[in-house]
Coordinates of C-alpha atoms and ligand atoms in Angstrom, one line a residue:
Chain I
X1 CA 0.0 0.0 -0.5
X2 CA 1.4 3.1 -0.9
X3 CA 0.2 5.5 2.0
X4 CA 1.2 9.7 2.0
X5 CA 1.5 11.0 5.8
X6 CA 0.7 14.7 5.9
X7 CA 2.5 16.4 8.6
X8 CA 3.8 20.3 9.7
X9 CA 6.4 21.7 11.8
X10 CA 4.6 23.6 15.0
X11 CA 5.6 24.8 18.3
X12 CA 6.1 21.9 20.8
X13 CA 3.3 23.3 23.7
X14 CA 4.5 21.1 26.1
X15 CA 7.7 22.4 26.1
X16 CA 6.8 26.2 25.4
X17 CA 4.7 28.5 27.7
X18 CA 2.5 29.9 24.6
X19 CA 2.1 33.8 24.9
X20 CA 1.3 37.0 22.3
X21 CA 3.9 39.0 21.1
X22 CA 4.2 42.7 21.9
X23 CA 2.2 44.0 18.9
X24 CA -0.2 40.8 18.9
X25 CA 0.3 40.0 15.8
X26 CA 1.8 36.8 16.3
X27 CA 2.6 34.2 19.0
X28 CA 6.2 35.0 20.7
X29 CA 8.2 32.8 18.8
X30 CA 11.8 33.8 19.9
X31 CA 13.2 30.2 21.6
X32 CA 10.3 28.6 20.6
X33 CA 11.2 24.7 20.5
X34 CA 9.6 23.2 17.6
X35 CA 8.2 19.3 16.8
X36 CA 5.8 17.5 14.8
X37 CA 2.4 17.6 15.7
X38 CA 1.3 15.7 18.0
X39 CA -1.6 13.7 16.1
X40 CA 0.1 13.6 12.9
X41 CA 2.8 11.4 14.6
X42 CA 0.3 8.9 15.8
X43 CA 0.0 9.2 11.8
X44 CA 3.0 8.4 11.0
X45 CA 3.3 5.7 13.2
X46 CA -0.5 4.2 11.7
X47 CA 1.5 3.7 8.8
X48 CA 4.7 2.0 9.2
X49 CA 2.5 -0.2 10.7
X50 CA 0.2 -0.7 7.5
X51 CA 3.1 -1.3 5.8
X52 CA 4.7 -3.2 8.3
X53 CA 1.8 -6.0 8.0
X54 CA 0.8 -5.5 4.6
X55 CA 3.9 -4.5 2.8
X56 CA 4.1 -0.8 0.9
X57 CA 5.7 2.1 1.5
X58 CA 5.1 5.6 3.6
X59 CA 6.0 9.1 2.1
X60 CA 5.7 11.7 5.0
X61 CA 5.0 15.5 3.3
X62 CA 5.2 18.7 4.8
X63 CA 4.1 22.2 3.5
X64 CA 6.8 24.6 4.9
X65 CA 9.9 26.3 4.8
X66 CA 13.4 24.8 5.1
X67 CA 13.3 23.6 8.7
X68 CA 10.0 21.8 8.2
X69 CA 12.6 19.2 6.9
X70 CA 13.7 18.6 10.2
X71 CA 10.4 17.4 11.5
X72 CA 10.5 15.2 8.3
X73 CA 13.5 13.4 8.4
X74 CA 12.8 12.3 12.5
X75 CA 9.7 10.9 10.7
X76 CA 12.1 8.7 8.0
X77 CA 14.1 8.0 11.4
X78 CA 10.7 6.5 13.1
X79 CA 10.4 4.7 9.4
X80 CA 8.7 6.3 6.5
X81 CA 10.8 5.6 3.5
X82 CA 10.5 9.2 2.1
X83 CA 10.1 12.2 2.1
X84 CA 8.9 15.6 0.6
X85 CA 8.4 19.7 1.2
X86 CA 7.1 21.5 -0.3
X87 CA 8.0 24.9 -0.2
X88 CA 7.3 28.5 -2.0
X89 CA 7.7 31.8 -1.0
X90 CA 4.1 31.8 -2.7
X91 CA 2.7 29.1 0.0
X92 CA 3.2 32.2 3.1
X93 CA -0.1 33.6 4.5
X94 CA -1.9 30.1 2.8
X95 CA -5.8 29.6 5.0
X96 CA -6.9 26.1 5.6
X97 CA -8.4 25.8 2.1
X98 CA -4.6 27.0 0.1
X99 CA -2.9 24.2 2.3
X100 CA -5.3 21.3 0.8
X101 CA -4.5 23.1 -2.2
X102 CA -1.4 22.4 -2.6
X103 CA -1.1 19.2 -0.6
X104 CA -3.7 17.9 -3.3
X105 CA -1.1 18.6 -6.1
X106 CA 1.1 16.4 -4.4
X107 CA -0.8 13.9 -4.1
X108 CA -1.9 14.0 -7.8
X109 CA 1.8 13.5 -8.9
X110 CA 1.9 10.4 -6.3
X111 CA -0.3 7.2 -7.0
X112 CA -1.2 7.2 -3.3
X113 CA -4.4 4.8 -1.9
X114 CA -4.2 6.0 1.0
X115 CA -3.4 10.1 2.3
X116 CA -3.1 10.6 6.6
X117 CA -3.0 13.7 7.9
X118 CA -3.4 14.3 12.0
X119 CA -6.7 15.0 13.7
X120 CA -5.8 18.7 14.2
X121 CA -2.8 21.2 14.8
X122 CA -1.8 24.3 17.0
X123 CA -4.6 26.0 15.4
X124 CA -6.9 23.8 16.8
X125 CA -9.2 23.7 13.0
X126 CA -8.8 19.9 12.2
X127 CA -10.0 21.0 8.8
X128 CA -7.2 20.2 5.8
X129 CA -8.0 16.4 6.0
X130 CA -11.3 16.7 5.3
X131 CA -11.2 19.4 2.1
X132 CA -8.6 17.5 0.3
X133 CA -10.5 14.7 0.6
X134 CA -13.3 16.7 -0.6
X135 CA -11.1 17.9 -3.9
X136 CA -9.6 14.6 -4.9
X137 CA -13.0 13.7 -5.0
X138 CA -12.4 10.4 -2.1
X139 CA -14.2 9.1 0.7
X140 CA -12.7 10.9 4.2
X141 CA -12.8 10.1 7.5
X142 CA -12.3 12.4 10.6
X143 CA -10.9 11.3 14.6
X144 CA -9.6 7.7 13.5
X145 CA -8.9 5.4 15.6
X146 CA -8.6 2.1 14.2
X147 CA -7.7 1.3 11.4
X148 CA -8.0 -2.6 9.6
X149 CA -7.2 -3.6 5.9
X150 CA -9.5 -5.6 4.8
X151 CA -9.0 -5.8 0.7
X152 CA -6.4 -3.5 -1.5
X153 CA -10.1 -1.3 -1.9
X154 CA -11.1 -1.5 1.6
X155 CA -10.7 -0.2 5.3
X156 CA -12.6 -0.9 8.1
X157 CA -12.1 2.3 10.7
X158 CA -13.3 3.4 13.8
X159 CA -13.8 6.7 14.0
X160 CA -13.6 7.7 18.3
X161 CA -16.9 10.3 18.9
X162 CA -18.2 11.4 21.9
X163 CA -18.1 9.7 25.1
X164 CA -15.2 7.7 23.2
X165 CA -17.8 5.6 21.8
X166 CA -16.3 4.8 18.4
X167 CA -18.4 4.5 14.9
X168 CA -17.2 2.4 13.1
X169 CA -17.2 2.1 8.9
X170 CA -16.8 0.3 5.9
X171 CA -14.5 3.3 3.8
X172 CA -13.3 2.4 0.3
X173 CA -9.6 3.2 -0.8
X174 CA -8.1 5.4 -2.1
X175 CA -9.4 8.1 1.3
X176 CA -8.8 10.2 3.3
X177 CA -8.6 9.9 6.7
X178 CA -7.5 12.2 9.9
X179 CA -5.5 10.7 12.7
X180 CA -6.6 11.0 16.1
X181 CA -4.2 10.5 19.6
X182 CA -3.8 7.0 21.0
X183 CA -4.2 4.6 18.3
X184 CA -1.3 3.4 18.9
X185 CA 2.1 4.3 21.0
X186 CA 4.6 6.1 18.8
X187 CA 8.1 4.8 18.2
X188 CA 10.9 6.8 20.3
X189 CA 13.2 8.4 17.8
X190 CA 16.8 8.6 18.8
X191 CA 20.1 10.5 18.1
X192 CA 20.8 7.7 15.8
X193 CA 18.1 7.2 13.9
X194 CA 18.2 10.8 13.3
X195 CA 21.5 10.1 12.2
X196 CA 21.0 7.3 9.6
X197 CA 18.7 9.9 7.6
X198 CA 20.7 12.9 8.2
X199 CA 21.8 12.6 4.4
X200 CA 18.7 10.8 2.6
X201 CA 17.6 13.5 -0.6
X202 CA 14.7 15.3 0.4
X203 CA 12.9 17.0 -2.4
X204 CA 11.7 20.9 -2.9
X205 CA 8.6 21.4 -4.6
X206 CA 7.5 25.1 -4.9
X207 CA 4.5 26.3 -6.7
X208 CA 5.6 25.9 -10.1
X209 CA 6.7 22.1 -9.7
X210 CA 3.4 21.4 -8.2
X211 CA 1.5 22.9 -11.0
X212 CA -0.4 25.1 -8.0
X213 CA -1.2 28.4 -10.2
X214 CA -0.1 31.1 -6.7
X215 CA -3.6 33.2 -6.4
X216 CA -5.3 29.9 -5.4
X217 CA -2.6 30.2 -2.4
X218 CA -1.4 32.1 0.2
X219 CA -2.4 35.5 1.9
X220 CA -3.7 36.7 -1.7
X221 CA -6.2 33.9 -1.9
X222 CA -6.8 33.2 2.2
X223 CA -10.8 33.9 2.6
X224 CA -10.1 32.8 6.6
X225 CA -7.3 35.7 8.2
X226 CA -5.8 35.8 11.3
X227 CA -5.9 39.6 12.5
X228 CA -4.5 39.6 15.2
X229 CA -3.4 37.5 19.0
X230 CA -4.8 38.6 21.9
X231 CA -4.8 36.8 26.0
X232 CA -8.5 37.4 26.9
X233 CA -10.0 38.2 30.3
X234 CA -12.5 35.6 30.7
X235 CA -15.2 36.4 33.8
X236 CA -13.4 37.2 37.4
X237 CA -10.9 33.9 37.1
X238 CA -9.4 32.2 39.7
X239 CA -8.2 33.4 43.1
X240 CA -4.9 33.0 43.3
X241 CA -4.0 31.5 46.5
X242 CA 0.1 33.1 47.6
X243 CA 2.5 32.7 50.5
X244 CA 5.1 30.0 51.0
X245 CA 3.9 26.7 50.4
X246 CA 3.1 26.1 53.7
X247 CA 1.3 28.5 53.4
X248 CA -0.8 28.1 50.4
X249 CA -1.2 24.4 51.7
X250 CA -3.1 25.4 55.0
X251 CA -5.5 27.6 53.1
X252 CA -6.1 25.2 50.3
X253 CA -6.8 22.5 53.4
X254 CA -9.5 25.2 55.0
X255 CA -10.8 25.4 51.3
X256 CA -11.1 22.0 50.8
X257 CA -12.8 21.5 54.1
X258 CA -15.3 24.0 53.7
X259 CA -16.2 22.9 50.1
X260 CA -16.5 19.0 51.0
X261 CA -13.2 17.7 49.3
X262 CA -11.7 15.9 52.3
X263 CA -13.1 13.1 53.4
Chain M
X1 CA -26.8 39.3 4.4
X2 CA -27.2 36.0 2.9
X3 CA -29.4 33.4 3.7
X4 CA -28.4 31.7 7.0
X5 CA -29.1 28.2 8.1
X6 CA -28.1 25.9 10.9
X7 CA -27.9 21.8 10.8
X8 CA -29.5 20.2 14.0
X9 CA -27.9 17.0 15.1
X10 CA -29.9 14.6 17.1
X11 CA -30.2 11.3 19.0
X12 CA -33.1 8.7 20.0
X13 CA -35.6 11.5 18.3
X14 CA -33.9 14.5 20.4
X15 CA -31.9 17.4 19.3
X16 CA -28.9 18.3 20.9
X17 CA -28.1 20.6 22.6
X18 CA -26.4 22.8 19.6
X19 CA -29.7 23.1 18.2
X20 CA -30.4 25.9 20.1
X21 CA -27.1 27.4 20.3
X22 CA -27.0 27.2 16.8
X23 CA -30.1 29.8 16.8
X24 CA -28.7 31.8 19.1
X25 CA -25.5 32.1 17.2
X26 CA -27.3 32.5 14.4
X27 CA -28.6 35.9 15.4
X28 CA -25.1 37.1 16.4
X29 CA -24.7 37.6 12.7
X30 CA -27.7 39.2 11.8
X31 CA -30.1 40.1 14.3
X32 CA -33.3 40.5 12.4
X33 CA -32.4 37.0 10.6
X34 CA -35.1 34.5 9.4
X35 CA -32.9 31.5 10.6
X36 CA -33.5 27.7 8.5
X37 CA -33.1 24.6 10.5
X38 CA -31.8 21.5 8.7
X39 CA -32.7 18.3 10.0
X40 CA -31.6 15.0 8.4
X41 CA -32.7 11.5 9.2
X42 CA -35.7 9.5 9.2
X43 CA -39.1 8.6 10.8
X44 CA -40.8 9.2 13.6
X45 CA -37.4 9.9 15.3
X46 CA -37.2 12.9 12.5
X47 CA -39.8 14.0 13.0
X48 CA -40.4 14.4 16.3
X49 CA -37.3 16.9 16.6
X50 CA -38.3 18.6 13.6
X51 CA -41.3 19.7 15.4
X52 CA -39.1 19.7 19.0
X53 CA -36.9 22.8 17.0
X54 CA -39.8 24.3 14.8
X55 CA -40.5 26.7 18.5
X56 CA -37.0 27.9 17.9
X57 CA -36.6 28.4 14.2
X58 CA -38.6 30.5 11.1
X59 CA -38.6 27.3 9.0
X60 CA -37.0 23.6 9.3
X61 CA -36.0 21.9 6.7
X62 CA -36.4 17.9 6.7
X63 CA -34.6 15.4 4.6
X64 CA -36.2 12.5 5.3
X65 CA -34.2 9.4 3.8
X66 CA -32.9 6.0 4.9
X67 CA -29.6 6.5 3.7
X68 CA -29.7 9.4 6.0
X69 CA -30.2 6.7 9.3
X70 CA -27.3 7.2 10.8
X71 CA -25.8 10.7 9.9
X72 CA -22.7 9.4 7.7
X73 CA -21.2 12.5 6.7
X74 CA -21.2 11.7 3.1
X75 CA -24.1 11.4 3.0
X76 CA -25.3 14.5 4.7
X77 CA -22.5 16.4 2.4
X78 CA -24.6 15.5 -0.8
X79 CA -28.3 16.6 0.8
X80 CA -26.6 19.7 1.8
X81 CA -24.9 20.5 -1.7
X82 CA -28.4 19.8 -3.4
X83 CA -31.0 21.9 -1.0
X84 CA -28.5 24.7 0.2
X85 CA -28.6 28.1 -2.0
X86 CA -25.5 29.3 -2.8
X87 CA -24.0 32.7 -0.8
X88 CA -25.8 29.8 1.7
X89 CA -24.1 30.7 5.3
X90 CA -24.5 26.9 7.0
X91 CA -23.7 27.1 11.1
X92 CA -22.7 23.5 12.3
X93 CA -21.7 22.4 15.7
X94 CA -18.2 21.8 16.4
X95 CA -17.9 18.4 17.9
X96 CA -17.3 15.1 16.4
X97 CA -20.2 15.2 13.4
X98 CA -19.1 18.7 12.6
X99 CA -15.8 18.5 12.5
X100 CA -16.4 15.2 10.1
X101 CA -18.9 17.1 7.6
X102 CA -17.8 21.1 7.7
X103 CA -14.4 20.9 6.0
X104 CA -15.7 18.8 2.8
X105 CA -18.6 20.8 2.5
X106 CA -16.9 23.8 2.1
X107 CA -14.7 22.4 -0.6
X108 CA -17.9 21.1 -2.8
X109 CA -20.2 24.2 -2.0
X110 CA -16.9 27.0 -2.8
X111 CA -18.0 28.6 0.3
X112 CA -15.1 29.3 3.2
X113 CA -14.5 27.7 6.3
X114 CA -13.8 28.2 9.8
X115 CA -13.7 25.6 12.7
X116 CA -14.1 26.2 16.2
X117 CA -15.7 29.4 16.3
X118 CA -15.7 30.6 20.2
X119 CA -17.3 33.7 19.4
X120 CA -19.3 35.6 16.6
X121 CA -18.9 39.4 17.0
X122 CA -20.5 40.8 14.4
X123 CA -20.1 41.3 10.6
X124 CA -18.8 44.2 7.8
X125 CA -20.6 44.1 5.2
X126 CA -20.2 40.5 3.9
X127 CA -16.8 40.0 6.1
X128 CA -17.8 37.9 9.8
X129 CA -15.8 38.8 12.6
X130 CA -14.7 35.9 14.6
X131 CA -13.0 34.7 17.6
X132 CA -10.8 31.3 17.6
X133 CA -9.0 30.1 20.0
X134 CA -5.0 28.1 19.2
X135 CA -2.2 26.2 21.2
X136 CA -6.0 24.4 23.4
X137 CA -6.6 27.6 24.2
X138 CA -3.6 29.6 25.2
X139 CA -4.0 32.4 22.7
X140 CA -7.0 33.7 20.7
X141 CA -7.4 35.6 17.7
X142 CA -9.6 37.5 15.8
X143 CA -9.9 35.9 12.7
X144 CA -12.2 37.6 9.2
X145 CA -14.4 35.4 6.8
X146 CA -15.1 36.2 3.3
X147 CA -18.5 35.2 3.4
X148 CA -19.3 36.5 -0.1
X149 CA -19.4 32.9 -1.3
X150 CA -21.2 31.8 1.3
X151 CA -19.7 30.0 4.4
X152 CA -19.6 26.6 6.5
X153 CA -18.8 27.8 10.3
X154 CA -18.1 25.0 12.9
X155 CA -19.7 26.9 16.4
X156 CA -18.2 25.2 19.3
X157 CA -20.2 23.7 21.7
X158 CA -21.2 25.7 25.1
X159 CA -19.8 29.1 23.6
X160 CA -23.6 30.7 22.6
X161 CA -25.9 31.0 25.0
X162 CA -29.2 28.7 24.2
X163 CA -32.0 30.3 22.4
X164 CA -34.5 29.3 25.1
X165 CA -37.6 31.5 24.1
X166 CA -39.5 29.0 21.2
X167 CA -40.7 32.4 19.5
X168 CA -39.8 31.9 16.1
X169 CA -43.3 29.5 15.3
X170 CA -42.1 28.1 12.4
X171 CA -43.2 25.6 10.0
X172 CA -42.0 22.2 8.5
X173 CA -41.1 22.4 5.6
X174 CA -40.4 18.7 3.8
X175 CA -37.5 18.8 0.4
X176 CA -36.1 14.9 0.7
X177 CA -37.2 15.4 -3.2
X178 CA -34.9 17.7 -3.7
X179 CA -31.9 15.6 -1.7
X180 CA -30.3 13.6 -4.6
X181 CA -28.2 10.5 -4.8
X182 CA -27.1 9.6 -1.5
X183 CA -24.8 7.0 -2.3
X184 CA -21.6 7.5 -0.2
X185 CA -17.8 5.7 -0.4
X186 CA -17.8 5.1 3.3
X187 CA -20.9 3.6 4.8
X188 CA -21.6 2.8 9.1
X189 CA -21.4 -0.1 10.3
X190 CA -21.7 -0.2 13.7
X191 CA -20.6 1.4 17.2
X192 CA -18.8 0.2 20.1
X193 CA -19.1 1.6 23.5
X194 CA -16.5 2.9 25.4
X195 CA -15.1 -0.1 27.7
X196 CA -16.4 0.8 31.3
X197 CA -14.0 0.5 34.3
X198 CA -13.1 -0.4 37.9
X199 CA -14.2 2.8 38.6
X200 CA -17.2 5.2 37.6
X201 CA -16.0 8.9 37.9
X202 CA -19.0 10.1 36.4
X203 CA -20.9 9.1 39.8
X204 CA -17.6 10.9 42.6
X205 CA -17.3 14.1 44.6
X206 CA -14.3 14.9 44.6
X207 CA -11.6 13.5 41.5
X208 CA -8.0 14.4 41.5
X209 CA -7.4 15.6 38.0
X210 CA -4.1 14.7 36.2
X211 CA -2.2 15.9 33.2
X212 CA 0.4 15.6 31.3
X213 CA 2.1 17.9 33.6
X214 CA 2.7 15.0 35.3
X215 CA 5.5 13.7 33.3
X216 CA 5.8 10.6 33.3
X217 CA 4.0 7.4 33.9
X218 CA 6.0 7.0 37.9
X219 CA 4.4 9.7 39.4
X220 CA 1.2 8.6 38.9
X221 CA 2.1 7.3 41.8
X222 CA 1.8 10.3 43.8
X223 CA -1.4 11.4 42.3
X224 CA -2.3 8.4 44.0
X225 CA -1.4 8.4 47.0
X226 CA -3.5 12.6 47.2
X227 CA -6.1 11.5 45.8
X228 CA -6.7 8.4 48.4
X229 CA -5.1 10.9 52.0
X230 CA -8.5 13.1 50.4
X231 CA -10.1 10.1 49.9
X232 CA -10.9 11.1 46.5
X233 CA -11.3 9.2 43.2
X234 CA -8.6 9.5 40.7
X235 CA -9.0 11.2 36.7
X236 CA -7.2 12.9 33.5
X237 CA -7.3 14.4 30.7
X238 CA -6.7 12.7 27.7
X239 CA -2.8 12.7 27.2
X240 CA -3.0 10.5 30.3
X241 CA -4.7 7.8 28.0
X242 CA -2.8 8.5 24.7
X243 CA -0.1 7.1 26.6
X244 CA -1.7 4.5 28.4
X245 CA -1.2 5.6 31.9
X246 CA -4.7 5.6 33.3
X247 CA -7.3 3.7 31.4
X248 CA -10.1 5.1 29.1
X249 CA -12.6 5.7 32.0
X250 CA -10.7 8.4 34.0
X251 CA -10.2 10.6 30.9
X252 CA -12.6 13.2 32.3
X253 CA -14.0 14.9 28.6
X254 CA -15.9 15.4 25.3
X255 CA -14.6 12.2 24.2
X256 CA -14.5 10.6 27.8
X257 CA -16.6 10.8 30.4
X258 CA -18.9 13.6 31.9
X259 CA -18.4 14.3 35.5
X260 CA -20.0 16.4 38.3
X261 CA -18.0 15.7 41.3
X262 CA -18.3 18.8 44.0
X263 CA -14.7 19.5 43.8
X264 CA -12.6 19.1 40.4
X265 CA -9.0 19.2 41.2
X266 CA -7.0 19.6 38.3
X267 CA -3.3 18.6 38.4
X268 CA -1.4 20.2 35.7
X269 CA -3.6 20.0 33.1
X270 CA -3.8 23.5 30.3
X271 CA -8.0 23.3 30.7
X272 CA -8.8 22.5 27.1
X273 CA -11.8 23.4 25.7
X274 CA -12.4 19.8 24.9
X275 CA -11.5 18.7 28.6
X276 CA -13.9 21.1 30.0
X277 CA -16.7 19.8 28.4
X278 CA -16.4 17.0 30.1
X279 CA -17.3 18.3 33.7
X280 CA -20.5 19.5 34.5
X281 CA -22.3 21.0 37.6
X282 CA -19.7 23.8 38.2
X283 CA -17.9 22.4 40.8
X284 CA -15.5 23.7 43.3
X285 CA -12.4 23.6 40.7
X286 CA -8.7 23.9 42.2
X287 CA -6.7 24.6 39.1
X288 CA -2.5 24.1 39.8
X289 CA -0.2 24.8 37.0
X290 CA 3.1 26.0 36.8
X291 CA 2.5 28.0 34.2
X292 CA 0.6 31.4 35.1
X293 CA -0.8 32.4 32.0
X294 CA -2.3 28.5 32.1
X295 CA -6.1 28.6 31.0
X296 CA -7.7 26.7 34.0
X297 CA -6.3 29.8 36.0
X298 CA -9.6 31.2 33.5
X299 CA -12.1 28.8 35.1
X300 CA -11.0 28.0 38.3
X301 CA -12.0 28.9 41.5
X302 CA -8.8 28.6 43.0
X303 CA -5.1 28.9 41.3
X304 CA -1.9 27.5 42.4
X305 CA 1.6 28.2 40.6
X306 CA 3.4 25.4 41.7
X307 CA 4.9 22.0 40.6
X308 CA 2.3 19.4 41.3
X309 CA 5.5 16.7 41.4
X310 CA 6.3 19.1 44.4
X311 CA 3.3 19.9 45.3
X312 CA 0.7 17.2 45.5
X313 CA 3.5 15.0 48.3
X314 CA 3.6 18.1 50.6
X315 CA -0.2 18.6 50.2
X316 CA -0.5 15.0 51.1
X317 CA 1.9 15.0 54.3
X318 CA -0.3 17.8 55.6
X319 CA -3.9 16.2 55.2
X320 CA -2.3 12.6 56.6
X321 CA -1.4 14.5 59.8
X322 CA -5.3 16.1 60.2
Ligands
FAD401 C1 -11.8 15.8 19.1 C2 -11.4 16.0 19.9 C3 -11.1 14.8 22.0 C4 -10.6 15.2 23.0 N1 -11.2 15.3 24.3 C5 -10.7 15.1 25.1 C6 -11.7 14.6 26.4 O1 -12.0 14.0 26.1 N2 -10.4 15.3 27.5 C7 -9.0 15.4 27.5 O2 -8.8 15.5 28.5 N3 -9.0 15.9 25.9 C8 -9.3 16.4 24.8 N4 -8.5 16.2 23.6 C9 -7.2 16.9 23.7 C10 -7.1 18.4 24.1 O3 -7.6 18.8 23.1 C11 -5.9 18.3 24.4 O4 -4.5 18.2 24.2 C12 -6.1 17.7 25.7 O5 -7.0 18.6 27.0 C13 -4.9 18.4 26.5 O6 -4.3 17.9 28.2 P1 -3.9 18.2 29.3 O7 -4.0 19.9 29.6 O8 -3.4 17.4 30.4 O9 -2.2 18.8 28.3 P2 -1.8 19.7 28.0 O10 -2.0 20.8 27.4 O11 -0.2 19.8 27.5 O12 -1.0 20.9 29.6 C14 -0.7 19.9 30.9 C15 -0.6 21.6 31.8 O13 0.7 21.1 32.6 C16 1.3 22.6 33.0 N5 2.8 21.5 33.5 C17 3.1 21.0 32.9 N6 4.8 20.3 34.0 C18 3.8 20.4 35.0 C19 4.4 20.7 36.4 N7 5.6 19.9 36.3 N8 3.8 21.3 37.5 C20 2.6 22.1 36.8 N9 2.5 22.0 36.3 C21 3.0 21.7 34.8 C22 1.3 23.0 32.1 O14 1.9 24.3 32.6 C23 0.2 22.6 31.2 O15 -0.6 24.2 31.4 C24 -9.4 16.4 22.5 C25 -9.3 16.5 21.1 C26 -9.6 16.5 20.2 C27 -9.4 16.7 18.9

């Protein structure tokens, strides 16, 4: 099976506290630690496991600048066979539809049975997979937490819905699936694994290589635009307990007693 | 302004809470709009839902088709493409169904798409002014959406106060004949219910809940000792279950359990809307987090900036001494 997995380089929220920059035009990007989007990492692991079972090849693709190469290499160290970077100044400022347009062009240059994305990334939109499937006229399932290969045309997939219940579906390939966290346990990637793929060439394709017209992508084509970043003041907020740890704990125990928090 | 529609999700003949929230959301876009609800499904359940929501909408468009008995997003999409007028604005709930339907539908109707809308500030001509969040709620954004060719907006459940006035007095219009061919490449097979665990956290009065701030599997023991000392049950956020450190039945949130404790202790949990969506009944919430800007502090009653790995053992000791 030929599988393409779309991955994104994002600020790692477990390593950074995300703050707004001084003029509110972006988050503060100084000294941020980046990594591969958590959901995408599960998608790559799933693709590798499928290919381990039924054979085939896993390609990882990212839309981004040169620095995205590092996340492609990381996923190749996990076991993805090939990497592909889609990079062009014309792509800057794309909205979800713009990104899906770029990825669609890359999908059509190959011959993939299955395209995987993460269920969502740093902006929490969860839109690229569904858009890509619609552009390709392929079936789609979101929030997938189980994949079973039935035959070379059919998959059985579980979607995780409200309450943790699982909606089982049969889906025809070629198709697009967005992957939910927890579907597997992504393998650890050590420094040695990364070193092994350090010199593998990763092709870079721009707008003209992909046959993407520059007015279909980028800021000018985007119908949805972020105007500014801010931190809202919702309601009164918590009463913050301050002082020495001793004092805080004494106060907290009083509160717990009053509210029925201690038995 | 374009015509505004909402899509009603329902189960067992009962409309979801979002049915009335979306009616309120539509009024935020255009206070004077005559809003139409679209309800798909089949049989008496569908009729019950249509009649129920008619009080809250100017019109209800019913699409009855056996292929829609289970809400398969691909089949629903086909029906919507055939019945939505060009340039329409459609509001969907940002839940697991809306996430499945919205993005693809926007491509097929050539309209703009905005996911997980947290607030609607108004309009400027055909531009919608919206608020979203990024990085699990750590920062918010003002977003503009060019709706001149239509728009699909996925509205976060719970953020628009339901319009309970039931004063629209709408009529149900049967649009089943316009839905067209609903054949889909994806077929619903069955529902597998979530597993039940050893403890039913939905019945707990006091919960000590741990998030990714617990850092390592071995540290779960620290939280367990605190819970034991307090006489509380242990629950968690999703990443703890994804890592297989705790059972799925202990996960609080939209894709886990809905809990209604008296006291909720959020230990190293950032406060994403999917997590908070599983906490009902306004418990007394205590949050401990090392990040003073963590969104959880906006919703908690009491906040403590501390490293939970140091704070929890000290608290446990003190409680044991009581
Ligand atoms: C469809 C869907 C459904 C979902 N359903 C759920 C759900 O049901 N339940 C759920 O919880 N999530 C759910 N999620 C995931 C959700 O979006 C968040 O990713 C998740 O809630 C984050 O969990 P967290 O707060 O533990 O982790 P993080 O967001 O990583 O937060 C960890 C927090 O711990 C703090 N911290 C770190 N170390 C320490 C320390 N030593 N001491 C003190 N504080 C520390 C950090 O400052 C941070 O605030 C869902 C997501 C999707 C897309």
